[in-house]
């Protein structure tokens, strides 16, 4: 995180904690198929530990894929990740 910023922006919301296993499987399927929004969502799930165990390197991998696919939000998130 940048100076003065914390990782609170990546803390899971109550809605995210309620995501079901089916939803996460669908996001993962779409991410593997190249859907940049799904890649970003999956990256945030791994970053936050929502439905999966926290895994920073895996989160960065998916966020980079989303950013490389042109997802502007993913590019902004990478500022926090790297």
Short mmCIF file of N, CA and C in Angstrom, two decimals:
data_model
loop_
_atom_site.label_atom_id
_atom_site.label_comp_id
_atom_site.label_asym_id
_atom_site.label_seq_id
_atom_site.Cartn_x
_atom_site.Cartn_y
_atom_site.Cartn_z
N UNK A 1 0.84 -1.19 0.00
CA UNK A 1 0.00 0.00 0.00
C UNK A 1 0.88 1.25 0.00
N UNK A 2 0.33 2.28 -0.52
CA UNK A 2 1.05 3.55 -0.52
C UNK A 2 1.15 4.08 0.90
N UNK A 3 2.06 5.03 1.10
CA UNK A 3 2.22 5.63 2.42
C UNK A 3 0.89 6.21 2.89
N UNK A 4 0.51 5.88 4.11
CA UNK A 4 -0.72 6.41 4.68
C UNK A 4 -1.96 5.62 4.31
N UNK A 5 -1.81 4.62 3.42
CA UNK A 5 -2.95 3.79 3.05
C UNK A 5 -2.78 2.41 3.65
N UNK A 6 -3.89 1.77 3.91
CA UNK A 6 -3.85 0.41 4.44
C UNK A 6 -4.53 -0.52 3.46
N UNK A 7 -4.55 -1.75 3.81
CA UNK A 7 -5.22 -2.74 2.97
C UNK A 7 -6.71 -2.85 3.31
N UNK A 8 -7.23 -1.89 4.08
CA UNK A 8 -8.64 -1.92 4.43
C UNK A 8 -9.53 -1.87 3.20
N UNK A 9 -9.05 -1.26 2.13
CA UNK A 9 -9.83 -1.20 0.90
C UNK A 9 -10.10 -2.60 0.37
N UNK A 10 -9.30 -3.57 0.78
CA UNK A 10 -9.47 -4.94 0.32
C UNK A 10 -10.16 -5.82 1.34
N UNK A 11 -10.62 -5.26 2.44
CA UNK A 11 -11.33 -6.06 3.44
C UNK A 11 -12.65 -6.54 2.85
N UNK A 12 -13.02 -7.78 3.11
CA UNK A 12 -14.26 -8.30 2.53
C UNK A 12 -15.49 -7.62 3.11
N UNK A 13 -16.45 -7.38 2.24
CA UNK A 13 -17.73 -6.84 2.68
C UNK A 13 -18.62 -7.99 3.11
N UNK A 14 -19.67 -7.68 3.84
CA UNK A 14 -20.60 -8.72 4.28
C UNK A 14 -21.19 -9.45 3.08
N UNK A 15 -21.51 -8.71 2.02
CA UNK A 15 -22.07 -9.32 0.81
C UNK A 15 -21.08 -10.33 0.22
N UNK A 16 -19.82 -9.96 0.19
CA UNK A 16 -18.81 -10.85 -0.38
C UNK A 16 -18.64 -12.11 0.46
N UNK A 17 -18.73 -11.96 1.77
CA UNK A 17 -18.60 -13.12 2.63
C UNK A 17 -19.73 -14.12 2.43
N UNK A 18 -20.85 -13.65 1.89
CA UNK A 18 -22.00 -14.51 1.66
C UNK A 18 -21.98 -15.17 0.29
N UNK A 19 -20.96 -14.86 -0.52
CA UNK A 19 -20.88 -15.47 -1.84
C UNK A 19 -20.81 -16.98 -1.69
N UNK A 20 -21.60 -17.64 -2.47
CA UNK A 20 -21.62 -19.09 -2.38
C UNK A 20 -20.53 -19.74 -3.21
N UNK A 21 -20.33 -21.00 -2.93
CA UNK A 21 -19.33 -21.78 -3.63
C UNK A 21 -19.64 -21.82 -5.13
N UNK A 22 -20.93 -21.91 -5.48
CA UNK A 22 -21.33 -21.95 -6.89
C UNK A 22 -20.90 -20.66 -7.59
N UNK A 23 -21.13 -19.52 -6.95
CA UNK A 23 -20.75 -18.24 -7.54
C UNK A 23 -19.24 -18.18 -7.78
N UNK A 24 -18.48 -18.61 -6.82
CA UNK A 24 -17.03 -18.58 -6.94
C UNK A 24 -16.56 -19.50 -8.07
N UNK A 25 -17.18 -20.67 -8.19
CA UNK A 25 -16.83 -21.58 -9.30
C UNK A 25 -17.13 -20.94 -10.64
N UNK A 26 -18.25 -20.23 -10.73
CA UNK A 26 -18.63 -19.55 -11.97
C UNK A 26 -17.64 -18.43 -12.29
N UNK A 27 -17.24 -17.66 -11.30
CA UNK A 27 -16.25 -16.60 -11.50
C UNK A 27 -14.94 -17.21 -11.99
N UNK A 28 -14.52 -18.30 -11.38
CA UNK A 28 -13.28 -18.96 -11.78
C UNK A 28 -13.39 -19.47 -13.21
N UNK A 29 -14.50 -20.05 -13.59
CA UNK A 29 -14.71 -20.54 -14.95
C UNK A 29 -14.60 -19.40 -15.95
N UNK A 30 -15.29 -18.28 -15.64
CA UNK A 30 -15.26 -17.12 -16.53
C UNK A 30 -13.86 -16.51 -16.61
N UNK A 31 -13.16 -16.47 -15.48
CA UNK A 31 -11.80 -15.91 -15.46
C UNK A 31 -10.87 -16.74 -16.33
N UNK A 32 -10.96 -18.06 -16.22
CA UNK A 32 -10.12 -18.93 -17.04
C UNK A 32 -10.44 -18.78 -18.52
N UNK A 33 -11.68 -18.40 -18.84
CA UNK A 33 -12.10 -18.21 -20.24
C UNK A 33 -11.67 -16.85 -20.78
N UNK A 34 -11.07 -16.00 -19.92
CA UNK A 34 -10.55 -14.71 -20.37
C UNK A 34 -11.40 -13.51 -20.05
N UNK A 35 -12.45 -13.66 -19.25
CA UNK A 35 -13.31 -12.54 -18.86
C UNK A 35 -12.55 -11.66 -17.86
N UNK A 36 -12.17 -10.45 -18.28
CA UNK A 36 -11.33 -9.60 -17.43
C UNK A 36 -12.03 -9.18 -16.15
N UNK A 37 -13.34 -8.96 -16.18
CA UNK A 37 -14.05 -8.60 -14.95
C UNK A 37 -14.03 -9.77 -13.96
N UNK A 38 -14.20 -10.97 -14.47
CA UNK A 38 -14.14 -12.15 -13.60
C UNK A 38 -12.72 -12.35 -13.07
N UNK A 39 -11.73 -12.07 -13.90
CA UNK A 39 -10.35 -12.17 -13.43
C UNK A 39 -10.10 -11.21 -12.28
N UNK A 40 -10.63 -9.98 -12.41
CA UNK A 40 -10.46 -9.00 -11.34
C UNK A 40 -11.19 -9.44 -10.08
N UNK A 41 -12.42 -9.94 -10.24
CA UNK A 41 -13.19 -10.41 -9.08
C UNK A 41 -12.48 -11.56 -8.39
N UNK A 42 -11.93 -12.48 -9.19
CA UNK A 42 -11.22 -13.62 -8.60
C UNK A 42 -9.96 -13.14 -7.87
N UNK A 43 -9.26 -12.19 -8.47
CA UNK A 43 -8.07 -11.63 -7.81
C UNK A 43 -8.44 -11.03 -6.45
N UNK A 44 -9.54 -10.29 -6.41
CA UNK A 44 -9.96 -9.68 -5.15
C UNK A 44 -10.39 -10.73 -4.14
N UNK A 45 -11.02 -11.80 -4.61
CA UNK A 45 -11.41 -12.89 -3.71
C UNK A 45 -10.17 -13.49 -3.05
N UNK A 46 -9.13 -13.74 -3.84
CA UNK A 46 -7.89 -14.29 -3.27
C UNK A 46 -7.17 -13.28 -2.39
N UNK A 47 -7.24 -12.02 -2.74
CA UNK A 47 -6.62 -10.99 -1.93
C UNK A 47 -7.31 -10.87 -0.57
N UNK A 48 -8.64 -10.95 -0.58
CA UNK A 48 -9.43 -10.75 0.63
C UNK A 48 -9.70 -12.02 1.41
N UNK A 49 -9.49 -13.16 0.78
CA UNK A 49 -9.82 -14.42 1.44
C UNK A 49 -11.31 -14.67 1.47
N UNK A 50 -12.00 -14.27 0.41
CA UNK A 50 -13.45 -14.44 0.33
C UNK A 50 -13.76 -15.72 -0.44
N UNK A 51 -14.21 -16.74 0.27
CA UNK A 51 -14.56 -18.01 -0.35
C UNK A 51 -13.36 -18.90 -0.65
N UNK A 52 -12.18 -18.36 -0.48
CA UNK A 52 -10.93 -19.08 -0.71
C UNK A 52 -9.93 -18.62 0.34
N UNK A 53 -8.85 -19.37 0.49
CA UNK A 53 -7.83 -18.90 1.44
C UNK A 53 -7.07 -17.77 0.77
N UNK A 54 -6.61 -16.83 1.56
CA UNK A 54 -5.84 -15.70 1.02
C UNK A 54 -4.59 -16.22 0.33
N UNK A 55 -4.34 -15.65 -0.84
CA UNK A 55 -3.18 -16.07 -1.62
C UNK A 55 -2.73 -14.89 -2.45
N UNK A 56 -1.78 -14.12 -1.92
CA UNK A 56 -1.31 -12.91 -2.57
C UNK A 56 -0.76 -13.13 -3.97
N UNK A 57 0.16 -14.09 -4.15
CA UNK A 57 0.71 -14.30 -5.49
C UNK A 57 -0.37 -14.68 -6.52
N UNK A 58 -1.33 -15.49 -6.11
CA UNK A 58 -2.41 -15.89 -7.02
C UNK A 58 -3.30 -14.69 -7.32
N UNK A 59 -3.54 -13.85 -6.33
CA UNK A 59 -4.33 -12.63 -6.54
C UNK A 59 -3.64 -11.72 -7.54
N UNK A 60 -2.34 -11.55 -7.40
CA UNK A 60 -1.58 -10.69 -8.32
C UNK A 60 -1.64 -11.27 -9.73
N UNK A 61 -1.50 -12.59 -9.84
CA UNK A 61 -1.55 -13.24 -11.16
C UNK A 61 -2.84 -12.89 -11.89
N UNK A 62 -3.98 -13.03 -11.21
CA UNK A 62 -5.27 -12.77 -11.84
C UNK A 62 -5.46 -11.28 -12.10
N UNK A 63 -4.96 -10.43 -11.21
CA UNK A 63 -5.11 -8.99 -11.42
C UNK A 63 -4.29 -8.53 -12.62
N UNK A 64 -3.11 -9.08 -12.79
CA UNK A 64 -2.28 -8.74 -13.95
C UNK A 64 -2.96 -9.19 -15.24
N UNK A 65 -3.53 -10.39 -15.24
CA UNK A 65 -4.25 -10.86 -16.42
C UNK A 65 -5.40 -9.91 -16.77
N UNK A 66 -6.15 -9.49 -15.76
CA UNK A 66 -7.26 -8.56 -16.00
C UNK A 66 -6.76 -7.23 -16.53
N UNK A 67 -5.70 -6.72 -15.94
CA UNK A 67 -5.14 -5.43 -16.39
C UNK A 67 -4.61 -5.54 -17.82
N UNK A 68 -3.93 -6.64 -18.11
CA UNK A 68 -3.40 -6.86 -19.46
C UNK A 68 -4.52 -6.97 -20.50
N UNK A 69 -5.69 -7.40 -20.04
CA UNK A 69 -6.85 -7.51 -20.94
C UNK A 69 -7.56 -6.17 -21.11
N UNK A 70 -7.06 -5.13 -20.44
CA UNK A 70 -7.62 -3.80 -20.61
C UNK A 70 -8.56 -3.33 -19.52
N UNK A 71 -8.68 -4.08 -18.43
CA UNK A 71 -9.57 -3.70 -17.34
C UNK A 71 -8.94 -2.55 -16.54
N UNK A 72 -9.51 -1.35 -16.68
CA UNK A 72 -8.96 -0.15 -16.04
C UNK A 72 -8.99 -0.26 -14.52
N UNK A 73 -10.04 -0.86 -13.97
CA UNK A 73 -10.11 -1.02 -12.52
C UNK A 73 -9.00 -1.93 -12.02
N UNK A 74 -8.71 -2.97 -12.78
CA UNK A 74 -7.62 -3.88 -12.41
C UNK A 74 -6.29 -3.14 -12.39
N UNK A 75 -6.10 -2.25 -13.34
CA UNK A 75 -4.86 -1.46 -13.36
C UNK A 75 -4.75 -0.62 -12.09
N UNK A 76 -5.86 -0.02 -11.67
CA UNK A 76 -5.85 0.78 -10.43
C UNK A 76 -5.55 -0.10 -9.23
N UNK A 77 -6.14 -1.27 -9.19
CA UNK A 77 -5.89 -2.19 -8.07
C UNK A 77 -4.43 -2.60 -8.00
N UNK A 78 -3.79 -2.73 -9.14
CA UNK A 78 -2.38 -3.14 -9.14
C UNK A 78 -1.50 -2.14 -8.40
N UNK A 79 -1.90 -0.89 -8.33
CA UNK A 79 -1.14 0.09 -7.55
C UNK A 79 -1.07 -0.32 -6.09
N UNK A 80 -2.11 -0.98 -5.59
CA UNK A 80 -2.11 -1.45 -4.20
C UNK A 80 -1.36 -2.77 -4.06
N UNK A 81 -1.47 -3.59 -5.09
CA UNK A 81 -0.88 -4.92 -5.03
C UNK A 81 0.64 -4.90 -5.11
N UNK A 82 1.15 -4.02 -5.97
CA UNK A 82 2.59 -4.05 -6.24
C UNK A 82 3.32 -2.92 -5.58
#
